[in-house]
Coordinates of C-alpha atoms in Angstrom, one line a residue:
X12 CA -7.6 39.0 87.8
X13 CA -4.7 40.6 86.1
X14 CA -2.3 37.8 87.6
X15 CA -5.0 35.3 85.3
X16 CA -4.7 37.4 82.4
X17 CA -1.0 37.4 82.1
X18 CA -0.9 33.5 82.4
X19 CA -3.5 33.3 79.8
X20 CA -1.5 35.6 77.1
X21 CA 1.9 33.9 78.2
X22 CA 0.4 30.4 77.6
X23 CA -0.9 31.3 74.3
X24 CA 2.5 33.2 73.4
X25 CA 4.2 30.0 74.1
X26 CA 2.0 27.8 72.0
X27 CA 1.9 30.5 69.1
X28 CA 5.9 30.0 69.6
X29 CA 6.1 26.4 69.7
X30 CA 3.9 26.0 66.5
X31 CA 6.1 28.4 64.1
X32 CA 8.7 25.9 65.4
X33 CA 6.9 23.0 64.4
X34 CA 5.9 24.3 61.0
X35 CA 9.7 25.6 60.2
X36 CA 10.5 21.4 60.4
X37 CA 11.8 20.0 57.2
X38 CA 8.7 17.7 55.8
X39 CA 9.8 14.5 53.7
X40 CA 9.2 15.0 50.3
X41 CA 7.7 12.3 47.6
X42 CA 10.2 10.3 45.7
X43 CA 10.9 11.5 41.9
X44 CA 9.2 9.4 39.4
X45 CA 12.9 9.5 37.2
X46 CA 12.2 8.0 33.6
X47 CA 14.0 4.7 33.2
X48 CA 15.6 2.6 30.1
X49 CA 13.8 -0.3 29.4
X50 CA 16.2 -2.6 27.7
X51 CA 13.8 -5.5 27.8
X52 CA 12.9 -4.7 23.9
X53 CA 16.1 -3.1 22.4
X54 CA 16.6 0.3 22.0
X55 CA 14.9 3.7 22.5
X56 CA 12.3 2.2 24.9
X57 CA 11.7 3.8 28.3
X58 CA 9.9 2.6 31.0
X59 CA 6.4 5.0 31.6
X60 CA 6.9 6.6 34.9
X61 CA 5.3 4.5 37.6
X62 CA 4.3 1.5 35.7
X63 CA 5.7 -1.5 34.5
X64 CA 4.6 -0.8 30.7
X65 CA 7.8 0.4 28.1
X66 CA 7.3 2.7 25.3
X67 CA 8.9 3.7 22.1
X68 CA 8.4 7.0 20.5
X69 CA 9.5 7.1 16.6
X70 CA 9.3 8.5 13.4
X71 CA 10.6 9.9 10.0
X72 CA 10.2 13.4 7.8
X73 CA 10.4 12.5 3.8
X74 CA 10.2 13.5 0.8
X75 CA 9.6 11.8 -2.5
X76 CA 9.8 13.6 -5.8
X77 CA 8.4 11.2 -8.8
X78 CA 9.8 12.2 -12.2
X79 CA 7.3 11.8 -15.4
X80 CA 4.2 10.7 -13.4
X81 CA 1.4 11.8 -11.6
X82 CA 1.9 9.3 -9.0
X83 CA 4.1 9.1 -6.1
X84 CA 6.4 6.3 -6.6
X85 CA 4.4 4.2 -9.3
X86 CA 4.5 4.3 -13.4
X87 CA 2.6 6.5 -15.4
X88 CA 0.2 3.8 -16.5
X89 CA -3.4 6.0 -16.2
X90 CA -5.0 9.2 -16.3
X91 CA -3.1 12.2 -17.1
X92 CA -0.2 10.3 -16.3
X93 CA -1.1 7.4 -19.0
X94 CA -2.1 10.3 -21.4
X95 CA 1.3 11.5 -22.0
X96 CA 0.2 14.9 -23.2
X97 CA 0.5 18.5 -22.0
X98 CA -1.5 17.0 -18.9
X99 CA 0.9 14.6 -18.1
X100 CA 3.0 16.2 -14.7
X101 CA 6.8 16.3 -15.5
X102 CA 6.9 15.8 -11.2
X103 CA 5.1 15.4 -8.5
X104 CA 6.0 16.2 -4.9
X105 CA 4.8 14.7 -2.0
X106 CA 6.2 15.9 2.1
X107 CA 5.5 13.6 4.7
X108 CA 5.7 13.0 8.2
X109 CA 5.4 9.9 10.0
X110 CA 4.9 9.3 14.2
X111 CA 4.9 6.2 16.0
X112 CA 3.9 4.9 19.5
X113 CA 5.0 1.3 20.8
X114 CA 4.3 -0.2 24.1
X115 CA 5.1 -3.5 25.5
X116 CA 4.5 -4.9 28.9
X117 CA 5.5 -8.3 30.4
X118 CA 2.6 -10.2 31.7
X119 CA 1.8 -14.0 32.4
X120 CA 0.0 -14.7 29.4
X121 CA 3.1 -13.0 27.2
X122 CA 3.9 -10.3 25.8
X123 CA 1.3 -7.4 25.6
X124 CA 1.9 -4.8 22.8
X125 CA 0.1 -2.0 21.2
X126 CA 1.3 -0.5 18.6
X127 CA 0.0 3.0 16.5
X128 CA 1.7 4.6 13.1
X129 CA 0.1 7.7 11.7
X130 CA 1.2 9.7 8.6
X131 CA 0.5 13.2 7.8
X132 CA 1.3 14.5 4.1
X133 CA 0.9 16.8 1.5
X134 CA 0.8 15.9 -2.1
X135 CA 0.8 17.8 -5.2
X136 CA -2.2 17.1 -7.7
X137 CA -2.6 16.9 -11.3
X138 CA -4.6 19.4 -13.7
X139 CA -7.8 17.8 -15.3
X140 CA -9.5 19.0 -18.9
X141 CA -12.8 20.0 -18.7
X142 CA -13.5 20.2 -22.6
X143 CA -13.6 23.4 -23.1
X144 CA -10.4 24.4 -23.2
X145 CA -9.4 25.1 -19.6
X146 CA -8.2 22.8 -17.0
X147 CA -8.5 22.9 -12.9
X148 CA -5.9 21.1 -10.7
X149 CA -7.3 18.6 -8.7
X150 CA -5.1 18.0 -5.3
X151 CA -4.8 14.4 -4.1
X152 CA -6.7 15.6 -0.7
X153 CA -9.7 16.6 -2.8
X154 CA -9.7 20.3 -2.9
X155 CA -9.5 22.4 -5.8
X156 CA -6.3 24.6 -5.4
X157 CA -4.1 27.0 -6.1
X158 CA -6.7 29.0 -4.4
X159 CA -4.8 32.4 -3.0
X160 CA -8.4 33.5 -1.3
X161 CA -8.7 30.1 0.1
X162 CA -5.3 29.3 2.3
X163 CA -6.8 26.3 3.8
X164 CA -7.3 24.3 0.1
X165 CA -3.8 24.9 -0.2
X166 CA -2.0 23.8 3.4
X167 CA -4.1 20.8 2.9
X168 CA -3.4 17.9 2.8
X169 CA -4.1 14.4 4.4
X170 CA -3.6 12.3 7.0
X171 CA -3.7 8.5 7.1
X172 CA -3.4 5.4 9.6
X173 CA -1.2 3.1 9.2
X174 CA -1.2 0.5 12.1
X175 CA -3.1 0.7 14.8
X176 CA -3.5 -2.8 16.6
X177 CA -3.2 -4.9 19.8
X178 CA -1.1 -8.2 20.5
X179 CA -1.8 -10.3 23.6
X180 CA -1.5 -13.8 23.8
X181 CA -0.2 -15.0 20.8
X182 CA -3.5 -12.8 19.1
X183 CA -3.3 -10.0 17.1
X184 CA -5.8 -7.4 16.3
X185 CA -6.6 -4.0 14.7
X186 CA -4.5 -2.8 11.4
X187 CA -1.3 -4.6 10.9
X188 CA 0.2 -5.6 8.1
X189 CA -1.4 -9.0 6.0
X190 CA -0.2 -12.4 7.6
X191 CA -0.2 -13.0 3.2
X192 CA 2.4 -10.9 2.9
X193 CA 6.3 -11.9 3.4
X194 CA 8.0 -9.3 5.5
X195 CA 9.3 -7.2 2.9
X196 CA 5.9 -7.1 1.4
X197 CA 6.0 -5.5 -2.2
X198 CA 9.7 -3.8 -2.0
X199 CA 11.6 -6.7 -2.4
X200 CA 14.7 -3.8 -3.0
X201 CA 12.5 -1.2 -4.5
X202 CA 10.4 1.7 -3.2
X203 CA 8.5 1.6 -6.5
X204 CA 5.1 -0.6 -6.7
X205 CA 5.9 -4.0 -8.1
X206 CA 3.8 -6.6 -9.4
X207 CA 4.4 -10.5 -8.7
X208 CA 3.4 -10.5 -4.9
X209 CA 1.1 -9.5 -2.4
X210 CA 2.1 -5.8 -1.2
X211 CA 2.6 -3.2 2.1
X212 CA -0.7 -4.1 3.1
X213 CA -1.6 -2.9 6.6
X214 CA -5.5 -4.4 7.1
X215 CA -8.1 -4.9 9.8
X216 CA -7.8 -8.7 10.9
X217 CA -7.9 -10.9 13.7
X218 CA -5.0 -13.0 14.1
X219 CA -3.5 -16.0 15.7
X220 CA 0.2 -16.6 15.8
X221 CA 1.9 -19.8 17.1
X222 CA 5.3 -19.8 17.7
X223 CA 7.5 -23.4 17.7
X224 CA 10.9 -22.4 18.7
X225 CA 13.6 -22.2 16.5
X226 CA 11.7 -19.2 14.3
X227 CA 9.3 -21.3 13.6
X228 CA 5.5 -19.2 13.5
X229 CA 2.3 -20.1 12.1
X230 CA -0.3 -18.2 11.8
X231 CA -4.1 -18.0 11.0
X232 CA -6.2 -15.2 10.1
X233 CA -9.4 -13.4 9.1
X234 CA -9.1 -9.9 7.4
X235 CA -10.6 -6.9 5.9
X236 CA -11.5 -7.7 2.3
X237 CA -12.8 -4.2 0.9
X238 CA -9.8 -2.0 0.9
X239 CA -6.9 -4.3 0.1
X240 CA -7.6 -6.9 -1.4
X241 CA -10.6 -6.4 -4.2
X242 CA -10.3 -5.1 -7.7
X243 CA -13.4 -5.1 -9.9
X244 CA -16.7 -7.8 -9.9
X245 CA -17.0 -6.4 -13.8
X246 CA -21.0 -6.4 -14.7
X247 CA -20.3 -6.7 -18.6
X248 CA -23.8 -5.9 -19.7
X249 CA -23.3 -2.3 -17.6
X250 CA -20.3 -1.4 -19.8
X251 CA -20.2 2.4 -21.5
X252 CA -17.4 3.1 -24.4
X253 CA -16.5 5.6 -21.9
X254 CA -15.3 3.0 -19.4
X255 CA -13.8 0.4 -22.3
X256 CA -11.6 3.9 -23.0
X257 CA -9.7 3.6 -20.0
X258 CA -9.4 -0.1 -19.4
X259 CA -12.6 -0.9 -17.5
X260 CA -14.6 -3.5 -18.9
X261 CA -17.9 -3.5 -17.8
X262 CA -19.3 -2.0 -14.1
X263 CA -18.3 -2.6 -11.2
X264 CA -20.8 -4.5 -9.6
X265 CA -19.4 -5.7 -6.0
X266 CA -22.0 -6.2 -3.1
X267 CA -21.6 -5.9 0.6
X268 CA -19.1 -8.0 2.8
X269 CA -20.4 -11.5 3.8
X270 CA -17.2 -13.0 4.8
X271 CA -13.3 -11.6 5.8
X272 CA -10.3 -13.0 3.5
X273 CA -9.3 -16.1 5.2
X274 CA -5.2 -16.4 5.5
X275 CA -2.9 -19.3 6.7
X276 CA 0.5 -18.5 6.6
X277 CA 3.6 -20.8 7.6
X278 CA 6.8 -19.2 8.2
X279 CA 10.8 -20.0 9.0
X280 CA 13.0 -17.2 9.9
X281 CA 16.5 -18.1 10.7
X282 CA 19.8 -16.8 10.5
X283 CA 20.6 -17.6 6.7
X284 CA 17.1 -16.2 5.7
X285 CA 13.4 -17.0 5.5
X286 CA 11.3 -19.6 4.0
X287 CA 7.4 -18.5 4.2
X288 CA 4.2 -20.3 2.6
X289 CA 0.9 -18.5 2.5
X290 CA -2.5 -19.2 1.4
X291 CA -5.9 -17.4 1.2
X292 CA -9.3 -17.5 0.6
X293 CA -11.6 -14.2 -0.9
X294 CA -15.4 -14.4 -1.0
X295 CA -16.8 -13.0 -4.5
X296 CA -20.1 -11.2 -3.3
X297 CA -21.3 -9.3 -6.2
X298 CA -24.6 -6.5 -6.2
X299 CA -27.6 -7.0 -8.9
X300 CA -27.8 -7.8 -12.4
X301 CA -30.0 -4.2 -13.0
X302 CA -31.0 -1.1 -11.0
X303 CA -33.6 -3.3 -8.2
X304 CA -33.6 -6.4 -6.6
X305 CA -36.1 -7.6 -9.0
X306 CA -33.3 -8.0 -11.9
X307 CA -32.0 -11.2 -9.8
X308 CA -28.0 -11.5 -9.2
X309 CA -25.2 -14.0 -9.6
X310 CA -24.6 -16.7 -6.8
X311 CA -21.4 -15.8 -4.9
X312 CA -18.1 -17.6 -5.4
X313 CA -15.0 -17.7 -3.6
X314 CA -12.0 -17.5 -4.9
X315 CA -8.1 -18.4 -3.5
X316 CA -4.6 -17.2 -3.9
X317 CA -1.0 -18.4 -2.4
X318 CA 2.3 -17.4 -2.5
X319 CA 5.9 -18.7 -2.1
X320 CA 8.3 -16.2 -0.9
X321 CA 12.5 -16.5 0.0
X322 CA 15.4 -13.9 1.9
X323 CA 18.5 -15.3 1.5
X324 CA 21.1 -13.0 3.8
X325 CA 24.5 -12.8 4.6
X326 CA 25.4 -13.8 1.0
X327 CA 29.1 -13.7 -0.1
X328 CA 28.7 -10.5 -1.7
X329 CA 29.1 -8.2 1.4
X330 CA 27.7 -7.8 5.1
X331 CA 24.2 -7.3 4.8
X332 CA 23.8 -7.9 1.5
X333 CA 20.4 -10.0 0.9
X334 CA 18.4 -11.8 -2.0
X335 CA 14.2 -11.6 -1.7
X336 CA 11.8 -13.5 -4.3
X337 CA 8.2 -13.8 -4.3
X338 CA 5.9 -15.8 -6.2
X339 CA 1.9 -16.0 -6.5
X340 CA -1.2 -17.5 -8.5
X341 CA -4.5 -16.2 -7.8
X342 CA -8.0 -17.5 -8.9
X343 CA -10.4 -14.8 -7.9
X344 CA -8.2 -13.1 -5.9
X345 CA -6.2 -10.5 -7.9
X346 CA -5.3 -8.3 -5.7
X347 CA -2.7 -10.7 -4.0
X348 CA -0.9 -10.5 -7.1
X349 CA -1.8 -6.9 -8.1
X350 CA -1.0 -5.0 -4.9
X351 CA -3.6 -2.3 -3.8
X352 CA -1.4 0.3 -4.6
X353 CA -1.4 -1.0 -8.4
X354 CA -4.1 0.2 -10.5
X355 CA -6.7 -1.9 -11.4
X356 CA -7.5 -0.2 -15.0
X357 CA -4.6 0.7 -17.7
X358 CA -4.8 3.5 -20.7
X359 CA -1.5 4.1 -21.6
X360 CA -0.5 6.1 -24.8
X361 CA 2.4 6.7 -27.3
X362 CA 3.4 7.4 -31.1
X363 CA 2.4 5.0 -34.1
X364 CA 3.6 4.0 -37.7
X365 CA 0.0 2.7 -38.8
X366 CA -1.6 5.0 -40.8
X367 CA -5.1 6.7 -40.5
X368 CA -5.0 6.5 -36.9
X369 CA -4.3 9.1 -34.8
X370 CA -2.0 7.2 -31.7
X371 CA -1.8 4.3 -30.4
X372 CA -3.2 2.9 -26.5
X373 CA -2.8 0.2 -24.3
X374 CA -6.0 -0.9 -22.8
X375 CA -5.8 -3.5 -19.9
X376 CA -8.2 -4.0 -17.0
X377 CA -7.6 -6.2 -13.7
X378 CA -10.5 -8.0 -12.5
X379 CA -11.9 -11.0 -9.6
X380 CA -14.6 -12.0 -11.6
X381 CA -16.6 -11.2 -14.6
X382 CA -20.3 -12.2 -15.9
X383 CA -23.5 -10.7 -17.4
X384 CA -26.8 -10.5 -16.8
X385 CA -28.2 -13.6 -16.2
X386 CA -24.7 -16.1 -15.8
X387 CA -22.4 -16.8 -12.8
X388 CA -19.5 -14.9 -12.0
X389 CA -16.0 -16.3 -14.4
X390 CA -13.2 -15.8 -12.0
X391 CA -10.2 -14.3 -13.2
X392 CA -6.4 -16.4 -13.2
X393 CA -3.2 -14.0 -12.0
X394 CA 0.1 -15.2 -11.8
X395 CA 3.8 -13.7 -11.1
X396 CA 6.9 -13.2 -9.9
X397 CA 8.8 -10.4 -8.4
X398 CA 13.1 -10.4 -6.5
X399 CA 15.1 -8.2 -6.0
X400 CA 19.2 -7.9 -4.7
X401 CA 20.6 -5.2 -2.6
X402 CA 24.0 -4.5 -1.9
X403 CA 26.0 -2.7 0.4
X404 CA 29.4 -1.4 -1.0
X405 CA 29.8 0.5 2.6
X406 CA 27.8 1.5 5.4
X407 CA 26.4 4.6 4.2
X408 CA 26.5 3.3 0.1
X409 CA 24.0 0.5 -1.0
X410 CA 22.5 0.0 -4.7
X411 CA 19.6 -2.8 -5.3
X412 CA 18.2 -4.1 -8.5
X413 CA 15.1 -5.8 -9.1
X414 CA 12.3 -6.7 -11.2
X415 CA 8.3 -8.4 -11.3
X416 CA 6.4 -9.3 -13.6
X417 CA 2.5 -10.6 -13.4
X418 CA -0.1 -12.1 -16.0
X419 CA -3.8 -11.4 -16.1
X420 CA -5.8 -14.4 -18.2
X421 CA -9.4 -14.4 -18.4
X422 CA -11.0 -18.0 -19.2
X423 CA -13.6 -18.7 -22.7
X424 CA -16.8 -17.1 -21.4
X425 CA -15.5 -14.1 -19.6
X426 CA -13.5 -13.3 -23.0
X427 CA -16.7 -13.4 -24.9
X428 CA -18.7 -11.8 -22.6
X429 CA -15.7 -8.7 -22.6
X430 CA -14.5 -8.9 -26.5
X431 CA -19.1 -9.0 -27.6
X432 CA -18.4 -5.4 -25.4
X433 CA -15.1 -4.6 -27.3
X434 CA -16.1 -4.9 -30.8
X435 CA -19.3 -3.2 -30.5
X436 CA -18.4 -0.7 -28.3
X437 CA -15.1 0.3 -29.5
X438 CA -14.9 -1.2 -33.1
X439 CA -12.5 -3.0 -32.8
X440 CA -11.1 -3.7 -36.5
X441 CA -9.9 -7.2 -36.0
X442 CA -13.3 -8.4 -34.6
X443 CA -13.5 -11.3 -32.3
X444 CA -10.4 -13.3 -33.8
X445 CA -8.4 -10.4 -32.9
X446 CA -9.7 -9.9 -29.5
X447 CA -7.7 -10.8 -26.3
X448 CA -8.3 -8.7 -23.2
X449 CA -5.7 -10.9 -21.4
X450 CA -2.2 -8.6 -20.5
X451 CA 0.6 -9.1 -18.8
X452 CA 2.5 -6.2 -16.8
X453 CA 5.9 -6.0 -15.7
X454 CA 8.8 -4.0 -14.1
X455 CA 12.6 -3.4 -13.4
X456 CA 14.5 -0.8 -11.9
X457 CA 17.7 0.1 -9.9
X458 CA 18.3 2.4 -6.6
X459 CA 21.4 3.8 -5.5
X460 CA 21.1 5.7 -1.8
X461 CA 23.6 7.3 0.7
X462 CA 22.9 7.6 4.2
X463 CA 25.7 10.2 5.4
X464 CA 25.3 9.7 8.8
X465 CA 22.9 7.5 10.7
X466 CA 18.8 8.2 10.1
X467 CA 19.3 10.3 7.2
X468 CA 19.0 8.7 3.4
X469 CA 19.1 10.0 -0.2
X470 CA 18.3 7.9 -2.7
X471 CA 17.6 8.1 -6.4
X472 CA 15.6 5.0 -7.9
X473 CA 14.8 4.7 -11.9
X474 CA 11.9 2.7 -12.8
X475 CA 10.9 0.6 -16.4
X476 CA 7.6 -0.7 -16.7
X477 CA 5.7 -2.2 -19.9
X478 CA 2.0 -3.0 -20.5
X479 CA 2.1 -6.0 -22.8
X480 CA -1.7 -6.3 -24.8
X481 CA -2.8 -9.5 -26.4
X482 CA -4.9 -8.1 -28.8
X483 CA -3.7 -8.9 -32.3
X484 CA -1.0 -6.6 -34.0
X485 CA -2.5 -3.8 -35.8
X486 CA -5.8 -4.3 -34.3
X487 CA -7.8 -0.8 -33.8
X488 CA -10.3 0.8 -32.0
X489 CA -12.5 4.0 -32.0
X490 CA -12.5 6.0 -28.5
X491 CA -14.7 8.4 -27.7
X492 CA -13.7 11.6 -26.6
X493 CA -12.0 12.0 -22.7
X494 CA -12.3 15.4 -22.2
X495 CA -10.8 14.5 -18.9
X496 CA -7.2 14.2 -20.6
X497 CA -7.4 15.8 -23.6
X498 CA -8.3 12.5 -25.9
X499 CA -10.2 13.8 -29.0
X500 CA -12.6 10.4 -30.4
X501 CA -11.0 9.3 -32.9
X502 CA -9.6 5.5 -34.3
X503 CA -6.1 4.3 -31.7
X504 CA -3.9 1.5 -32.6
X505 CA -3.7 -1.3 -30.1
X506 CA -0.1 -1.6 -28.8
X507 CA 2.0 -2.7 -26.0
X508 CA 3.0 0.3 -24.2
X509 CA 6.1 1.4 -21.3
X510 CA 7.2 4.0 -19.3
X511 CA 10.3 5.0 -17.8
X512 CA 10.2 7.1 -14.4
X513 CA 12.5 8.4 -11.3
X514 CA 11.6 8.4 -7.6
X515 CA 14.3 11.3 -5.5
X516 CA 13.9 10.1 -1.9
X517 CA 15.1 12.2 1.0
X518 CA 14.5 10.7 4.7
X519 CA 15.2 11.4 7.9
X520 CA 14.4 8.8 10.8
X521 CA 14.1 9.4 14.2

């Protein structure tokens, strides 16, 4: 028995043994999923570990300071801004941060891409009259601040998408910027918002894109209307001498969305430049003539724009040098010339030799259509023109110059329909001989920016716009009082008005 024992504990000894030997054995260890370049689609794209999909991480940190207006980057053509008073802002500051995501993966359709741009910034606000002599600052995010007992009001702020959107196919869809719009959309060489050109306008659509070889594309498209690309359905019969005091004439009556703007768009892009042709269509859907449906409504009426636009590069001037020009007519479609980030309503006011008034205004408003109770809906004619010329004395020095300019005409029945509002309304002096809402509204400017070493950019950019009125010279009206900027009622003289404004630009690209 004792002889069994010992086996027993010596056989289990020996396995014990041999599987501490065993488990001391080096095991194979998974390959290391190393991130890869992607060169497939230029720089900074890395292949995602263990797929076949690249992506590109990007971004930028900025900051814009705009001198003598209450708008970042744009004129002082409204509001406080327009007021030109104690209200008016001498600056405002706006910090910004930008982050991107690109991917792109080969497949045997083509090319599928997704592509995401999101913004994050703080901007400062303007201080609003309340008529009884105080004010309260109103932020651009909404929230009433300085608030010291309220830390959140004041490291606001706001967020915003930019793109967001999916290409497969030869289809694109999501947010991406207008098939409308040439390339350089409304900053021909300018960060300032010019007129004369459809604009930066990133919208909802669904796209098709045909390419022909030789940078040849076509493209056709439906998109978002409501955002972008509408400006006022003006119900003239809802009008208030409160809204004809700011440049809006009548209320705006726009019903829901029927139908998307639909956009063709031809386009050549080569290496002396690009040639591009685009045309679009915009459905005029307007609300009710009164407060129910019982008060009936106009029929709807579509309206069109297109637009010519030219780059000319690698001009004799210097490397990299380049020419861009745009031009557009609209018919119901305003905003293709009036870019989104344009007003739609103008007040602007300044000094006057004409006596027994107190100053004089500019009064302009930007419309699709117009009608009253009872008619159809008068479209509204845009037309203009906006270039610009950039050139690069070095690689880190570059100054551009440019300029647009667009017209706003209203036909016979809508400038009845607005001047029966006018002279009633406003009493107007020179009656209906001496009315003429039609305007037009133009800007020039020059920039001049450093980049001291690669991703980084200063820039300085000064900016001349004028409001030009067709009402008739030393025409007047009486406003009521805006307690909002610090208007007191009283008799303005109509004149064409201007303002002159700076952008400081800092950026730094990653």
């Amino acid at each position: 028995m004792k002889l069994t024992r010992s086996l027993i504990l010596c056989s289990a000894a020996m396995l014990a043994g041999g599987g501490a030997q065993a488990a001391d054995l080096p095991v194979k260890a998974k390959p290391v999923e190393y991130v890869k370049v992607c060169s497939l689609y230029g720089a900074g794209f890395y292949y995602i570990p263990g797929t076949d999909t690249c992506i590109k991480l990007s971004g930028y940190a900025r900051m814009w300071t705009s001198v003598r207006s209450n708008v970042i980057a744009a004129t002082a053509d409204f509001g406080a801004g327009g007021a030109q008073n104690r209200l008016t802002n001498n600056y405002t500051i706006r910090s910004q941060a930008n982050f991107g995501v690109d991917t792109r993966t080969a497949t045997e359709y083509g090319l599928l891409r997704t592509y995401f741009l999101a913004g994050f910034r703080w901007t400062d606000g303007s201080y609003s009259a309340q008529g009884n002599g105080t004010t309260v600052y109103q932020s651009i995010g909404g929230v009433q601040a300085p608030n010291n007992a309220n830390p959140g009001a004041v490291a606001g702020g706001t967020t915003a998408v930019y793109y967001a959107f999916i290409q497969f196919a030869g289809f694109t869809i999501g947010k991406a910027q207008s098939q409308f719009s040439p390339p350089w959309a409304d900053y021909p060489a300018n960060w300032y918002d010019v007129v004369g050109g459809s604009g930066w306008e990133p919208v909802n659509q669904f796209t098709y894109t045909a390419e022909f070889g030789n940078g040849v594309t076509a493209s056709v498209s439906a998109q978002d209307q409501v955002a972008n690309y509408t400006t006022n359905i003006w119900n003239v019969s809802a009008v208030t001498p409160a809204s004809l005091a700011f440049g809006s004439y009548g209320g705006n009556d726009i019903g829901g969305t029927r139908a998307p703007d639909l956009v063709a768009m031809l386009r050549v892009d080569q290496a002396w430049g690009l040639f591009q042709a685009s045309l679009a269509a915009h459905d005029n859907h307007a609300a009710y003539y009164g407060a129910t449906e019982l008060t009936g409504h106009p029929d709807a009426k579509w309206g069109w724009a297109g637009l010519l636009a030219l780059s000319i590069k690698n001009i004799t001037t210097g490397p990299g040098d380049t020419i861009n020009m745009a031009g557009v007519y609209t018919k119901g479609a305003s905003r293709y010339n009036f870019n989104s980030y344009i007003g739609s309503t103008f007040a602007m006011y300044g000094g006057t030799n004409l006596p027994g008034v107190y100053q004089s205004v500019g009064l302009a408003g930007l419309s699709d259509s117009v009608f009253v109770t009872g008619s159809g809906q008068e479209l509204t004619t845009t037309y203009g023109f906006n270039g610009g010329y950039t050139h690069n004395w070095d690689p880190h020095w570059a100054t551009a110059i440019y300029g647009g300019w667009g017209a706003v005409r209203y036909n016979g029945n809508a400038k009845g329909y607005i001047c029966n509002a006018v002279v009633t309304g406003l009493a107007l002096s020179s009656g209906f001989a001496g009315c003429n809402p039609d305007f037009n509204y133009s800007s020039v400017g020059t920039y001049t920016s450093w980049t001291p070493v690669k991703g980084l950019t200063f820039l300085a950019e000064l900016n001349y716009t004028m409001l030009d009125q067709k009402y008739a010279t030393g025409s007047t009206v009486t406003l009521p009082q805006q307690s909002g900027i610090a208007k007191p009622g009283a008799a303005y003289e109509l004149k064409n008005q201007n303002s002159l404004t700076m952008l400081l630009h800092a950026q730094r690209n990653w």
